[in-house]
């Protein structure tokens, strides 16, 4: 133990030494954005994480914008990196429009190490190929009727087994395993409950390491997440090998899932993904395809519990859709398109509490923005949560008002829960269908009361009610 502490102390001293050299180099450029880098190495990381855990991540940005009267950009230091924070729709537009020109996607070392080589850690042609290949399976054409019907069937079974007959449930704890099961079925055709539960348990450990420093020492969150990621990938590679054997059989069973699509697709030069690359990308999609959606559904049910008039309007729209269908008939793509008011409600939920606060880019070259120099290699943050809570973008900003999304909707680049530009969230359409299918099934069966009004929300790393949103259910007599 003493040797470990001594090694950590030595590492800290070395990092501080190189950081001081780096600071002197930066001092030669007096046209950097305003604000402070904070403490050596740590920078302002502690304050940044504190606002996240207190459920007000926008406060970190707003305080610095006001302190330096800098509405467009300021500098800081987080997780050992020099960063520029771009504010407002102007900053979003600039970054989304200059992807692969002035900036490129970047993720903290912990995320890079946990996911490995995959879509989010790739750039330029590699990223374009991966994105195009996955969109062929996750875009509107693939979601049309086949996947929409599957989602509806799985959702009905989930509600029957986990909601009906119960007076109280914790929403987040209940929908998270359901959505993981759904993602496993959609992406891997995996429906063995024992196997899904084992993967789900590992996945919960994996998630806790995404927002941590990459300190791979026993006892740390990152250490446990790294071991969980390795175990998940071993499971996935086993599934991949079995599928490859199945696809070679003369009378091979038909698997119309993402796994088969990734195995059978190549780039223009005939290159196929390796087994590890497929495992890494499926791990990424299991994360984006269930965890952020679980947060969105939880916050949606919280908002409907807080706004009975909005709930009543959602119920009216969903009952109209239900009445047009035969008994037992599953939802179709056309039904999803009729859920306009319901989707406006979801959008307002995501405005007030986007599951992810924003994302990061890296400066590929020195460039000028808002009269300041952004040096090559600096990391850049765009903040969805701050842009969504600016009065200039959304008048009466704290009011829950789904009508904001009628007609042309908000100012361009002011509403960005799914990002924008070439890096817009790959699973946006999948998330929309997942949320609306669940909403249709739950709202036509239950009304509910919040057992903890004004339950606190914290970002760890995603926006989550701290008690999991316990509710009391009231079944409809329909």
Short mmCIF file of C-alpha atoms in Angstrom, two decimals:
data_model
loop_
_atom_site.label_atom_id
_atom_site.label_comp_id
_atom_site.label_asym_id
_atom_site.label_seq_id
_atom_site.Cartn_x
_atom_site.Cartn_y
_atom_site.Cartn_z
CA UNK A 1 0.00 0.00 0.00
CA UNK A 2 2.83 2.41 0.91
CA UNK A 3 4.57 1.69 -2.38
CA UNK A 4 1.35 2.44 -4.27
CA UNK A 5 0.89 5.77 -2.48
CA UNK A 6 4.52 6.69 -3.12
CA UNK A 7 4.12 5.89 -6.82
CA UNK A 8 0.97 8.01 -7.03
CA UNK A 9 2.72 10.92 -5.29
CA UNK A 10 5.66 10.67 -7.70
CA UNK A 11 3.26 10.59 -10.66
CA UNK A 12 1.50 13.69 -9.32
CA UNK A 13 4.82 15.58 -9.00
CA UNK A 14 5.83 14.63 -12.57
CA UNK A 15 2.47 15.73 -13.93
CA UNK A 16 2.69 19.06 -12.10
CA UNK A 17 6.19 19.60 -13.50
CA UNK A 18 5.09 19.04 -17.09
CA UNK A 19 1.96 21.09 -16.50
CA UNK A 20 4.10 24.04 -15.35
CA UNK A 21 6.16 23.82 -18.53
CA UNK A 22 2.95 23.70 -20.54
CA UNK A 23 1.63 26.77 -18.70
CA UNK A 24 4.76 28.76 -19.61
CA UNK A 25 4.29 27.87 -23.27
CA UNK A 26 0.68 29.02 -23.12
CA UNK A 27 1.71 32.28 -21.49
CA UNK A 28 3.29 33.36 -24.78
CA UNK A 29 -0.20 33.52 -26.26
CA UNK A 30 -2.05 36.42 -24.63
CA UNK A 31 -5.16 36.09 -26.77
CA UNK A 32 -6.67 33.07 -24.99
CA UNK A 33 -10.30 33.15 -23.84
CA UNK A 34 -10.96 34.63 -20.37
CA UNK A 35 -11.25 32.70 -17.08
CA UNK A 36 -8.87 30.60 -14.99
CA UNK A 37 -7.23 27.19 -15.28
CA UNK A 38 -7.67 26.62 -11.53
CA UNK A 39 -5.40 24.29 -9.56
CA UNK A 40 -2.39 22.46 -11.11
CA UNK A 41 -3.50 19.25 -12.82
CA UNK A 42 -6.91 19.18 -11.09
CA UNK A 43 -7.89 22.50 -12.63
CA UNK A 44 -11.58 23.12 -11.92
CA UNK A 45 -12.55 19.44 -12.04
CA UNK A 46 -13.82 19.31 -8.45
CA UNK A 47 -16.18 22.26 -8.96
CA UNK A 48 -17.31 20.83 -12.31
CA UNK A 49 -18.15 17.45 -10.76
CA UNK A 50 -19.77 19.11 -7.73
CA UNK A 51 -22.30 20.95 -9.91
CA UNK A 52 -23.01 17.69 -11.76
CA UNK A 53 -23.69 15.78 -8.54
CA UNK A 54 -25.91 18.62 -7.30
CA UNK A 55 -28.04 18.35 -10.44
CA UNK A 56 -27.16 21.82 -11.77
CA UNK A 57 -24.36 21.32 -14.34
CA UNK A 58 -25.37 24.56 -16.08
CA UNK A 59 -24.21 26.50 -12.98
CA UNK A 60 -20.55 25.76 -13.76
CA UNK A 61 -20.93 27.40 -17.17
CA UNK A 62 -23.25 30.23 -16.14
CA UNK A 63 -21.08 31.38 -13.22
CA UNK A 64 -18.04 31.74 -15.48
CA UNK A 65 -19.95 33.43 -18.28
CA UNK A 66 -21.20 36.04 -15.82
CA UNK A 67 -17.91 36.47 -13.96
CA UNK A 68 -15.97 37.36 -17.10
CA UNK A 69 -18.86 38.81 -19.09
CA UNK A 70 -18.02 36.26 -21.79
CA UNK A 71 -21.25 34.98 -23.39
CA UNK A 72 -19.55 32.99 -26.15
CA UNK A 73 -16.41 31.24 -24.84
CA UNK A 74 -14.19 30.86 -21.77
CA UNK A 75 -11.26 28.65 -20.79
CA UNK A 76 -10.90 26.15 -17.97
CA UNK A 77 -8.99 22.99 -17.07
CA UNK A 78 -10.76 19.68 -16.46
CA UNK A 79 -9.42 16.16 -15.94
CA UNK A 80 -5.89 17.40 -16.66
CA UNK A 81 -6.77 19.04 -20.01
CA UNK A 82 -6.88 22.65 -21.15
CA UNK A 83 -10.38 23.31 -22.39
CA UNK A 84 -12.44 26.00 -24.07
CA UNK A 85 -16.16 26.02 -23.29
CA UNK A 86 -18.25 27.22 -26.23
CA UNK A 87 -21.58 28.73 -25.17
CA UNK A 88 -24.94 29.17 -26.84
CA UNK A 89 -26.33 28.34 -30.29
CA UNK A 90 -23.47 30.23 -31.96
CA UNK A 91 -20.89 27.92 -30.37
CA UNK A 92 -22.89 24.81 -31.25
CA UNK A 93 -23.26 25.93 -34.86
CA UNK A 94 -19.53 26.68 -35.17
CA UNK A 95 -18.45 23.31 -33.77
CA UNK A 96 -21.01 21.19 -35.65
CA UNK A 97 -20.14 22.98 -38.90
CA UNK A 98 -16.39 22.54 -38.53
CA UNK A 99 -16.24 18.84 -37.68
CA UNK A 100 -13.13 17.26 -39.31
CA UNK A 101 -12.02 20.76 -40.43
CA UNK A 102 -11.05 22.70 -37.32
CA UNK A 103 -12.24 20.22 -34.68
CA UNK A 104 -12.79 16.49 -34.26
CA UNK A 105 -14.63 14.33 -31.75
CA UNK A 106 -12.72 13.63 -28.55
CA UNK A 107 -13.49 11.67 -25.41
CA UNK A 108 -11.70 11.50 -22.04
CA UNK A 109 -9.10 8.78 -21.61
CA UNK A 110 -11.37 6.68 -19.37
CA UNK A 111 -14.01 6.43 -22.09
CA UNK A 112 -11.42 5.69 -24.79
CA UNK A 113 -9.89 2.92 -22.68
CA UNK A 114 -13.23 1.37 -21.72
CA UNK A 115 -14.83 1.32 -25.18
CA UNK A 116 -11.70 0.74 -27.25
CA UNK A 117 -11.63 1.25 -31.02
CA UNK A 118 -15.18 2.02 -32.10
CA UNK A 119 -17.35 4.71 -33.69
CA UNK A 120 -16.88 7.38 -31.02
CA UNK A 121 -13.09 6.95 -30.88
CA UNK A 122 -12.70 6.95 -34.68
CA UNK A 123 -12.32 9.95 -36.96
CA UNK A 124 -12.61 10.99 -40.60
CA UNK A 125 -13.11 8.17 -43.18
CA UNK A 126 -13.18 5.40 -40.56
CA UNK A 127 -15.90 7.19 -38.60
CA UNK A 128 -17.91 7.94 -41.76
CA UNK A 129 -17.85 4.28 -42.81
CA UNK A 130 -18.88 3.01 -39.36
CA UNK A 131 -21.65 5.56 -39.10
CA UNK A 132 -23.02 4.77 -42.56
CA UNK A 133 -22.92 1.04 -41.86
CA UNK A 134 -24.77 1.35 -38.54
CA UNK A 135 -27.36 3.82 -39.85
CA UNK A 136 -28.39 1.20 -42.38
CA UNK A 137 -29.66 -0.83 -39.42
CA UNK A 138 -30.70 1.97 -37.04
CA UNK A 139 -32.22 4.51 -39.43
CA UNK A 140 -35.92 5.06 -40.24
CA UNK A 141 -36.02 2.38 -42.95
CA UNK A 142 -34.89 -0.36 -40.55
CA UNK A 143 -37.11 0.94 -37.76
CA UNK A 144 -40.19 1.18 -39.97
CA UNK A 145 -42.32 -1.83 -39.02
CA UNK A 146 -40.06 -4.78 -38.18
CA UNK A 147 -38.22 -3.22 -35.24
CA UNK A 148 -41.18 -1.09 -34.11
CA UNK A 149 -43.35 -4.21 -33.80
CA UNK A 150 -40.62 -6.06 -31.87
CA UNK A 151 -40.28 -3.16 -29.44
CA UNK A 152 -44.03 -3.13 -28.86
CA UNK A 153 -44.16 -6.88 -28.16
CA UNK A 154 -41.25 -6.75 -25.69
CA UNK A 155 -42.68 -3.65 -24.00
CA UNK A 156 -46.13 -5.21 -23.51
CA UNK A 157 -44.57 -8.29 -21.94
CA UNK A 158 -42.40 -6.13 -19.67
CA UNK A 159 -45.37 -4.09 -18.41
CA UNK A 160 -47.40 -7.25 -17.87
CA UNK A 161 -44.63 -8.86 -15.79
CA UNK A 162 -43.16 -5.87 -13.96
CA UNK A 163 -45.93 -3.26 -13.63
CA UNK A 164 -49.37 -4.86 -13.63
CA UNK A 165 -50.48 -6.08 -10.22
CA UNK A 166 -48.04 -3.80 -8.39
CA UNK A 167 -49.04 -0.69 -6.46
CA UNK A 168 -45.60 0.94 -6.38
CA UNK A 169 -42.48 0.80 -8.58
CA UNK A 170 -39.15 2.58 -8.85
CA UNK A 171 -39.20 3.72 -12.46
CA UNK A 172 -35.49 3.91 -13.24
CA UNK A 173 -34.67 0.59 -11.56
CA UNK A 174 -37.54 -1.06 -13.46
CA UNK A 175 -37.09 0.32 -16.98
CA UNK A 176 -33.31 -0.03 -17.09
CA UNK A 177 -33.17 -3.87 -17.21
CA UNK A 178 -36.12 -3.89 -19.62
CA UNK A 179 -34.33 -1.58 -22.04
CA UNK A 180 -31.11 -3.58 -21.73
CA UNK A 181 -33.08 -6.73 -22.57
CA UNK A 182 -34.65 -4.92 -25.53
CA UNK A 183 -31.24 -3.73 -26.79
CA UNK A 184 -29.82 -7.27 -26.51
CA UNK A 185 -32.73 -8.60 -28.54
CA UNK A 186 -32.57 -5.88 -31.22
CA UNK A 187 -28.78 -5.90 -31.64
CA UNK A 188 -27.86 -9.52 -30.88
CA UNK A 189 -31.10 -11.55 -31.06
CA UNK A 190 -30.18 -12.52 -27.50
CA UNK A 191 -33.20 -13.42 -25.37
CA UNK A 192 -31.85 -15.91 -22.82
CA UNK A 193 -32.86 -14.26 -19.48
CA UNK A 194 -29.87 -15.66 -17.57
CA UNK A 195 -27.35 -14.47 -20.15
CA UNK A 196 -28.99 -11.04 -20.42
CA UNK A 197 -29.04 -10.64 -16.62
CA UNK A 198 -25.35 -11.56 -16.37
CA UNK A 199 -24.44 -9.01 -19.03
CA UNK A 200 -26.69 -6.43 -17.38
CA UNK A 201 -24.95 -6.81 -14.02
CA UNK A 202 -21.54 -6.32 -15.64
CA UNK A 203 -22.89 -3.36 -17.57
CA UNK A 204 -23.98 -1.54 -14.41
CA UNK A 205 -20.43 -1.79 -13.07
CA UNK A 206 -19.02 -0.67 -16.42
CA UNK A 207 -21.19 2.48 -16.46
CA UNK A 208 -19.84 3.74 -13.14
CA UNK A 209 -16.37 4.15 -14.63
CA UNK A 210 -17.28 6.35 -17.58
CA UNK A 211 -17.00 9.64 -15.71
CA UNK A 212 -13.91 8.74 -13.66
CA UNK A 213 -10.19 9.43 -13.92
CA UNK A 214 -8.46 6.43 -15.55
CA UNK A 215 -6.77 5.27 -12.32
CA UNK A 216 -6.54 1.50 -12.72
CA UNK A 217 -5.95 0.66 -9.06
CA UNK A 218 -7.98 -1.95 -7.13
CA UNK A 219 -10.88 -0.32 -5.33
CA UNK A 220 -11.43 2.53 -7.80
CA UNK A 221 -14.54 2.79 -9.96
CA UNK A 222 -12.39 2.76 -13.09
CA UNK A 223 -10.62 -0.45 -12.06
CA UNK A 224 -13.93 -2.28 -11.62
CA UNK A 225 -15.33 -0.76 -14.84
CA UNK A 226 -12.25 -1.90 -16.80
CA UNK A 227 -12.65 -5.47 -15.54
CA UNK A 228 -16.37 -5.37 -16.35
CA UNK A 229 -15.68 -4.07 -19.88
CA UNK A 230 -13.21 -6.91 -20.47
CA UNK A 231 -15.76 -9.48 -19.25
CA UNK A 232 -18.55 -8.00 -21.42
CA UNK A 233 -16.34 -8.09 -24.51
CA UNK A 234 -15.45 -11.73 -23.83
CA UNK A 235 -19.16 -12.54 -23.74
CA UNK A 236 -19.75 -10.60 -26.95
CA UNK A 237 -16.86 -12.24 -28.79
CA UNK A 238 -18.23 -15.65 -27.83
CA UNK A 239 -21.60 -14.64 -29.31
CA UNK A 240 -19.85 -13.25 -32.43
CA UNK A 241 -17.95 -16.51 -33.00
CA UNK A 242 -21.16 -18.54 -32.66
CA UNK A 243 -22.94 -16.28 -35.13
CA UNK A 244 -20.10 -16.56 -37.66
CA UNK A 245 -20.41 -20.34 -37.53
CA UNK A 246 -24.18 -20.13 -37.94
CA UNK A 247 -23.89 -17.86 -40.97
CA UNK A 248 -21.62 -20.39 -42.70
CA UNK A 249 -24.18 -23.18 -42.46
CA UNK A 250 -26.11 -24.06 -45.63
CA UNK A 251 -29.47 -23.75 -43.92
CA UNK A 252 -28.37 -20.89 -41.68
CA UNK A 253 -31.12 -19.33 -39.54
CA UNK A 254 -32.11 -15.80 -40.55
CA UNK A 255 -30.80 -13.14 -38.14
CA UNK A 256 -31.90 -9.66 -39.17
CA UNK A 257 -30.04 -7.95 -36.35
CA UNK A 258 -27.15 -5.53 -36.01
CA UNK A 259 -24.61 -8.28 -35.27
CA UNK A 260 -25.20 -10.07 -38.59
CA UNK A 261 -25.18 -6.72 -40.38
CA UNK A 262 -21.75 -5.84 -38.92
CA UNK A 263 -20.36 -9.28 -39.73
CA UNK A 264 -21.49 -9.16 -43.35
CA UNK A 265 -20.64 -5.51 -44.17
CA UNK A 266 -17.32 -4.28 -45.53
CA UNK A 267 -15.91 -0.95 -46.62
CA UNK A 268 -15.22 0.02 -50.25
CA UNK A 269 -11.86 -1.75 -50.07
CA UNK A 270 -13.37 -5.01 -48.85
CA UNK A 271 -12.22 -4.64 -45.22
CA UNK A 272 -14.41 -6.22 -42.55
CA UNK A 273 -14.45 -5.32 -38.88
CA UNK A 274 -12.46 -7.58 -36.56
CA UNK A 275 -14.26 -9.48 -33.82
CA UNK A 276 -12.95 -7.04 -31.21
CA UNK A 277 -14.06 -4.02 -33.26
CA UNK A 278 -17.55 -5.52 -33.55
CA UNK A 279 -17.61 -6.19 -29.79
CA UNK A 280 -16.49 -2.60 -29.06
CA UNK A 281 -19.18 -1.10 -31.29
CA UNK A 282 -21.92 -3.32 -29.85
CA UNK A 283 -20.81 -2.32 -26.36
CA UNK A 284 -21.16 1.33 -27.44
CA UNK A 285 -24.65 0.73 -28.84
CA UNK A 286 -25.78 -1.22 -25.79
CA UNK A 287 -24.83 1.88 -23.79
CA UNK A 288 -26.41 4.46 -26.08
CA UNK A 289 -29.37 2.19 -26.88
CA UNK A 290 -30.52 1.60 -23.32
CA UNK A 291 -28.95 3.74 -20.60
CA UNK A 292 -29.67 7.20 -21.96
CA UNK A 293 -33.15 6.02 -22.98
CA UNK A 294 -33.80 4.70 -19.45
CA UNK A 295 -32.94 8.15 -18.12
CA UNK A 296 -35.21 9.83 -20.68
CA UNK A 297 -38.19 7.59 -19.86
CA UNK A 298 -37.67 8.11 -16.13
CA UNK A 299 -37.60 11.90 -16.48
CA UNK A 300 -40.60 11.75 -18.82
CA UNK A 301 -42.67 9.90 -16.20
CA UNK A 302 -41.50 12.37 -13.56
CA UNK A 303 -42.67 15.31 -15.70
CA UNK A 304 -46.04 13.70 -16.47
CA UNK A 305 -46.54 13.08 -12.76
CA UNK A 306 -45.83 16.76 -12.09
CA UNK A 307 -48.08 18.10 -14.88
CA UNK A 308 -51.51 16.38 -14.90
CA UNK A 309 -52.84 18.56 -17.75
CA UNK A 310 -49.95 17.46 -19.96
CA UNK A 311 -50.55 13.84 -18.95
CA UNK A 312 -54.23 14.20 -19.90
CA UNK A 313 -53.34 15.47 -23.38
CA UNK A 314 -50.81 12.68 -23.93
CA UNK A 315 -53.38 10.09 -22.84
CA UNK A 316 -55.96 11.54 -25.24
CA UNK A 317 -53.53 11.27 -28.19
CA UNK A 318 -52.48 7.72 -27.30
CA UNK A 319 -56.05 6.50 -26.79
CA UNK A 320 -56.99 7.82 -30.23
CA UNK A 321 -54.21 5.68 -31.72
CA UNK A 322 -55.23 2.66 -29.64
CA UNK A 323 -58.87 2.91 -30.71
CA UNK A 324 -57.89 2.63 -34.38
CA UNK A 325 -56.15 -0.71 -33.84
CA UNK A 326 -57.57 -4.21 -33.65
CA UNK A 327 -57.31 -6.04 -30.32
CA UNK A 328 -53.74 -7.25 -29.84
CA UNK A 329 -52.45 -5.49 -32.97
CA UNK A 330 -48.89 -4.18 -32.49
CA UNK A 331 -47.79 -0.62 -33.09
CA UNK A 332 -46.52 0.27 -36.55
CA UNK A 333 -44.22 2.97 -37.85
CA UNK A 334 -47.26 4.94 -39.01
CA UNK A 335 -48.60 5.00 -35.44
CA UNK A 336 -45.35 6.50 -34.16
CA UNK A 337 -45.68 9.37 -36.67
CA UNK A 338 -49.09 10.24 -35.19
CA UNK A 339 -47.63 10.85 -31.74
CA UNK A 340 -46.79 14.50 -32.42
CA UNK A 341 -47.93 16.01 -29.13
CA UNK A 342 -46.35 13.16 -27.17
CA UNK A 343 -43.01 13.77 -28.89
CA UNK A 344 -43.24 17.50 -28.14
CA UNK A 345 -43.62 16.54 -24.47
CA UNK A 346 -40.55 14.29 -24.69
CA UNK A 347 -38.59 17.13 -26.31
CA UNK A 348 -39.49 19.48 -23.47
CA UNK A 349 -38.34 16.85 -20.96
CA UNK A 350 -35.01 16.55 -22.81
CA UNK A 351 -34.69 20.33 -22.91
CA UNK A 352 -34.98 20.75 -19.16
CA UNK A 353 -32.88 17.69 -18.30
CA UNK A 354 -30.85 16.37 -21.23
CA UNK A 355 -29.56 12.91 -20.21
CA UNK A 356 -26.03 13.93 -21.28
CA UNK A 357 -24.83 17.46 -20.49
CA UNK A 358 -22.87 17.91 -23.72
CA UNK A 359 -19.85 16.50 -25.53
CA UNK A 360 -16.22 17.22 -26.37
CA UNK A 361 -14.14 18.12 -29.39
CA UNK A 362 -10.40 18.58 -29.97
CA UNK A 363 -8.86 21.48 -31.88
CA UNK A 364 -7.04 20.07 -34.93
CA UNK A 365 -5.30 23.40 -35.65
CA UNK A 366 -4.98 26.84 -34.06
CA UNK A 367 -8.10 28.82 -34.94
CA UNK A 368 -9.91 32.01 -34.00
CA UNK A 369 -13.34 32.13 -32.40
CA UNK A 370 -15.16 35.17 -30.97
CA UNK A 371 -11.92 37.15 -31.14
CA UNK A 372 -9.87 34.59 -29.19
CA UNK A 373 -7.29 32.00 -30.19
CA UNK A 374 -8.07 28.34 -29.54
CA UNK A 375 -4.71 26.49 -29.64
CA UNK A 376 -4.23 23.20 -31.44
CA UNK A 377 -4.72 20.26 -29.09
CA UNK A 378 -7.07 22.05 -26.73
CA UNK A 379 -10.27 20.25 -25.85
CA UNK A 380 -13.59 22.01 -26.44
CA UNK A 381 -16.89 21.52 -24.63
CA UNK A 382 -20.31 22.33 -26.02
CA UNK A 383 -23.02 22.36 -23.37
CA UNK A 384 -26.54 21.20 -24.17
CA UNK A 385 -27.75 21.78 -20.63
CA UNK A 386 -26.60 25.41 -20.63
CA UNK A 387 -28.00 26.25 -24.07
CA UNK A 388 -31.33 24.68 -23.12
CA UNK A 389 -31.64 26.85 -20.02
CA UNK A 390 -30.87 30.28 -21.47
CA UNK A 391 -33.77 32.73 -21.39
CA UNK A 392 -32.74 34.14 -24.78
CA UNK A 393 -33.28 30.74 -26.37
CA UNK A 394 -36.37 29.68 -24.41
CA UNK A 395 -38.50 32.47 -22.89
CA UNK A 396 -39.87 31.64 -19.44
CA UNK A 397 -37.12 29.06 -19.42
CA UNK A 398 -38.09 27.08 -16.31
CA UNK A 399 -41.72 26.56 -17.39
CA UNK A 400 -42.64 23.11 -18.73
CA UNK A 401 -44.15 24.01 -22.10
CA UNK A 402 -44.37 21.38 -24.89
CA UNK A 403 -45.78 24.01 -27.28
CA UNK A 404 -42.22 25.32 -27.75
CA UNK A 405 -41.76 22.51 -30.26
CA UNK A 406 -44.80 23.20 -32.41
CA UNK A 407 -44.33 24.62 -35.90
CA UNK A 408 -40.72 25.55 -36.65
CA UNK A 409 -39.68 24.93 -33.04
CA UNK A 410 -36.72 26.51 -31.22
CA UNK A 411 -33.96 28.65 -32.70
CA UNK A 412 -31.55 26.52 -34.77
CA UNK A 413 -28.75 25.01 -32.66
CA UNK A 414 -30.47 26.05 -29.39
CA UNK A 415 -31.98 22.59 -28.80
CA UNK A 416 -29.27 19.93 -29.04
CA UNK A 417 -29.97 16.88 -26.80
CA UNK A 418 -28.73 14.63 -29.63
CA UNK A 419 -25.86 16.86 -30.72
CA UNK A 420 -25.61 17.97 -34.32
CA UNK A 421 -23.60 17.93 -37.54
CA UNK A 422 -21.75 14.80 -38.74
CA UNK A 423 -21.59 13.53 -35.15
CA UNK A 424 -25.30 13.77 -34.34
CA UNK A 425 -26.35 10.88 -32.11
CA UNK A 426 -26.55 7.72 -34.21
CA UNK A 427 -29.38 6.32 -32.10
CA UNK A 428 -31.64 9.40 -32.19
CA UNK A 429 -34.38 7.70 -34.21
CA UNK A 430 -34.09 4.46 -32.24
CA UNK A 431 -34.45 6.41 -28.96
CA UNK A 432 -37.51 8.25 -30.30
CA UNK A 433 -39.29 5.01 -31.16
CA UNK A 434 -38.26 3.29 -27.89
CA UNK A 435 -39.56 6.17 -25.78
CA UNK A 436 -42.84 6.58 -27.67
CA UNK A 437 -43.59 2.83 -27.73
CA UNK A 438 -43.07 2.67 -23.97
CA UNK A 439 -45.09 5.85 -23.42
CA UNK A 440 -48.01 4.48 -25.44
CA UNK A 441 -48.13 1.26 -23.44
CA UNK A 442 -47.67 2.76 -20.00
CA UNK A 443 -49.96 5.78 -20.33
CA UNK A 444 -52.87 3.76 -21.74
CA UNK A 445 -52.70 1.43 -18.72
CA UNK A 446 -51.79 3.63 -15.75
CA UNK A 447 -51.90 7.00 -14.11
CA UNK A 448 -49.37 7.56 -11.34
CA UNK A 449 -48.39 9.74 -8.38
CA UNK A 450 -44.83 10.71 -7.47
CA UNK A 451 -43.96 9.39 -4.01
CA UNK A 452 -41.11 11.91 -3.64
CA UNK A 453 -42.23 15.27 -5.08
CA UNK A 454 -39.30 17.42 -6.24
CA UNK A 455 -36.94 14.44 -6.09
CA UNK A 456 -33.37 15.61 -6.64
CA UNK A 457 -31.67 14.82 -9.97
CA UNK A 458 -27.92 14.29 -10.18
CA UNK A 459 -25.58 13.63 -13.11
CA UNK A 460 -23.51 10.50 -12.36
CA UNK A 461 -22.70 10.58 -15.23
CA UNK A 462 -26.28 10.71 -16.62
CA UNK A 463 -29.23 12.70 -15.24
CA UNK A 464 -30.94 10.39 -12.74
CA UNK A 465 -33.38 10.91 -9.84
CA UNK A 466 -31.37 9.98 -6.74
CA UNK A 467 -34.05 7.59 -5.39
CA UNK A 468 -34.88 6.05 -8.78
CA UNK A 469 -38.28 7.83 -9.01
CA UNK A 470 -40.65 5.76 -6.84
CA UNK A 471 -44.29 6.12 -7.98
CA UNK A 472 -47.71 4.82 -6.99
CA UNK A 473 -49.66 3.25 -9.85
CA UNK A 474 -53.38 3.67 -10.57
CA UNK A 475 -54.61 1.30 -13.34
CA UNK A 476 -57.16 2.62 -15.83
CA UNK A 477 -60.56 1.02 -16.24
CA UNK A 478 -60.29 0.92 -20.04
#
